[in-house]
């Protein structure tokens, strides 16, 4: 069988409201970058769409830098047709300011309300145009982790979702440890436990490979 082609998104997005200020979130991109490295280590041809982070670019992986949700969507649309599996770990900013000022806004004017609008839901858009691609989402939650994750799995029409508890100190956003359960469309659930992001990434890729590409094996 040909090499499995894997597209991973990672990191936060930034939505600027003037040239020096933006809305974002504390995602470091670590989990997604570890997943991209694990996919490549498993022998998959791996491409990474990466929001703004301070991480080093992983070797042997083609990396496309993006800033906003729109940039990420456009890059994903351009690459989606050429992938067998998409793993969407990016913490896409859900809102963006309606207007972006070309000049820096003076602080006296900053207290006026900034109006927001939703950003595109990238996974939802891609799931509408999918052909044979496997879609895997990530749900970062602070409470009712699995039930919210199941809701997203169904509403975004995914094949699997990694439910990620970010409420505990030392795990989740920007930490080195994480705690993940993988939930499949048919309701099965695999707890990967609490572990380093790099070990969890390896376990995740092995499970996804066995589940979705059993005949391909490890290259
Ligand atoms: N996602 C996306 N586009 C967005 C928001 C999220 O593609 N605009 C993807 C994320 O990359 C992740 C999944 O959807 O794989 C779930 O993201 P999450 O932020 O947990 O959920 P939301 O759908 O944004 O819902 P909420 O913020 O209300 O929990």
Short mmCIF file of N, CA, C and O and ligand atoms in Angstrom, two decimals, residues 88-90 92-94 119-123 137-141 152 156, ligand 1:
data_model
loop_
_atom_site.label_atom_id
_atom_site.label_comp_id
_atom_site.label_asym_id
_atom_site.label_seq_id
_atom_site.Cartn_x
_atom_site.Cartn_y
_atom_site.Cartn_z
N UNK A 88 -6.97 17.24 13.70
CA UNK A 88 -7.13 18.69 13.90
C UNK A 88 -6.95 19.00 15.39
O UNK A 88 -7.89 18.92 16.17
N UNK A 89 -5.71 19.30 15.77
CA UNK A 89 -5.47 19.61 17.19
C UNK A 89 -5.48 21.11 17.45
O UNK A 89 -5.40 21.54 18.60
N UNK A 90 -5.53 21.91 16.40
CA UNK A 90 -5.39 23.37 16.58
C UNK A 90 -6.47 23.92 17.49
O UNK A 90 -7.62 23.47 17.47
N UNK A 92 -8.39 26.65 17.55
CA UNK A 92 -8.79 27.77 16.68
C UNK A 92 -9.57 28.78 17.53
O UNK A 92 -10.47 28.41 18.27
N UNK A 93 -9.20 30.03 17.40
CA UNK A 93 -9.92 31.08 18.12
C UNK A 93 -11.36 31.12 17.60
O UNK A 93 -11.58 31.15 16.40
N UNK A 94 -12.34 31.05 18.50
CA UNK A 94 -13.74 30.95 18.05
C UNK A 94 -14.31 32.28 17.60
O UNK A 94 -15.28 32.33 16.86
N UNK A 119 -15.51 32.88 14.00
CA UNK A 119 -14.59 32.48 12.92
C UNK A 119 -15.20 31.24 12.25
O UNK A 119 -16.09 30.60 12.81
N UNK A 120 -14.72 30.87 11.06
CA UNK A 120 -15.24 29.64 10.44
C UNK A 120 -14.86 28.42 11.26
O UNK A 120 -13.79 28.40 11.88
N UNK A 121 -15.73 27.42 11.30
CA UNK A 121 -15.39 26.15 11.95
C UNK A 121 -14.73 25.27 10.89
O UNK A 121 -15.39 24.75 9.98
N UNK A 122 -13.43 25.12 11.00
CA UNK A 122 -12.63 24.49 9.95
C UNK A 122 -13.02 23.02 9.79
O UNK A 122 -13.26 22.54 8.67
N UNK A 123 -13.12 22.30 10.91
CA UNK A 123 -13.48 20.88 10.82
C UNK A 123 -14.85 20.69 10.19
O UNK A 123 -15.04 19.80 9.37
N UNK A 137 -10.89 14.87 15.50
CA UNK A 137 -10.88 16.17 16.19
C UNK A 137 -10.28 16.05 17.58
O UNK A 137 -10.00 14.95 18.07
N UNK A 138 -10.09 17.19 18.21
CA UNK A 138 -9.64 17.26 19.59
C UNK A 138 -10.66 18.10 20.34
O UNK A 138 -11.09 19.13 19.82
N UNK A 139 -11.05 17.69 21.52
CA UNK A 139 -11.96 18.52 22.31
C UNK A 139 -11.28 18.85 23.62
O UNK A 139 -11.08 17.97 24.45
N UNK A 140 -10.88 20.08 23.77
CA UNK A 140 -10.28 20.52 25.03
C UNK A 140 -11.41 21.03 25.91
O UNK A 140 -12.10 21.98 25.55
N UNK A 141 -11.61 20.37 27.05
CA UNK A 141 -12.73 20.74 27.92
C UNK A 141 -12.26 20.85 29.36
O UNK A 141 -11.28 20.22 29.76
N UNK A 152 -19.40 16.92 19.99
CA UNK A 152 -18.62 17.48 18.87
C UNK A 152 -18.35 16.42 17.80
O UNK A 152 -18.39 16.71 16.60
N UNK A 156 -19.90 17.45 14.27
CA UNK A 156 -18.95 17.78 13.20
C UNK A 156 -18.73 16.58 12.27
O UNK A 156 -17.87 16.62 11.40
N1 LIG B 1 -12.26 23.59 15.46
C1 LIG B 1 -12.21 24.04 14.16
N2 LIG B 1 -12.58 25.33 13.87
C2 LIG B 1 -13.01 26.15 14.86
C3 LIG B 1 -13.07 25.68 16.20
C4 LIG B 1 -12.68 24.40 16.46
O1 LIG B 1 -11.84 23.29 13.27
N3 LIG B 1 -13.37 27.41 14.57
C5 LIG B 1 -11.87 22.19 15.72
C6 LIG B 1 -10.70 22.06 16.70
O2 LIG B 1 -9.46 22.04 16.02
C7 LIG B 1 -11.00 20.71 17.36
C8 LIG B 1 -12.52 20.63 17.36
O3 LIG B 1 -12.96 21.54 16.35
O4 LIG B 1 -10.51 19.62 16.62
C9 LIG B 1 -13.15 20.98 18.67
O5 LIG B 1 -12.66 22.25 19.05
P1 LIG B 1 -13.09 22.93 20.43
O6 LIG B 1 -12.42 24.26 20.53
O7 LIG B 1 -12.92 21.94 21.55
O8 LIG B 1 -14.66 23.10 20.23
P2 LIG B 1 -15.58 24.16 19.55
O9 LIG B 1 -16.26 23.51 18.41
O10 LIG B 1 -14.80 25.41 19.25
O11 LIG B 1 -16.65 24.42 20.70
P3 LIG B 1 -16.48 25.15 22.13
O12 LIG B 1 -15.39 26.17 21.99
O13 LIG B 1 -17.83 25.74 22.35
O14 LIG B 1 -16.17 24.08 23.14
#
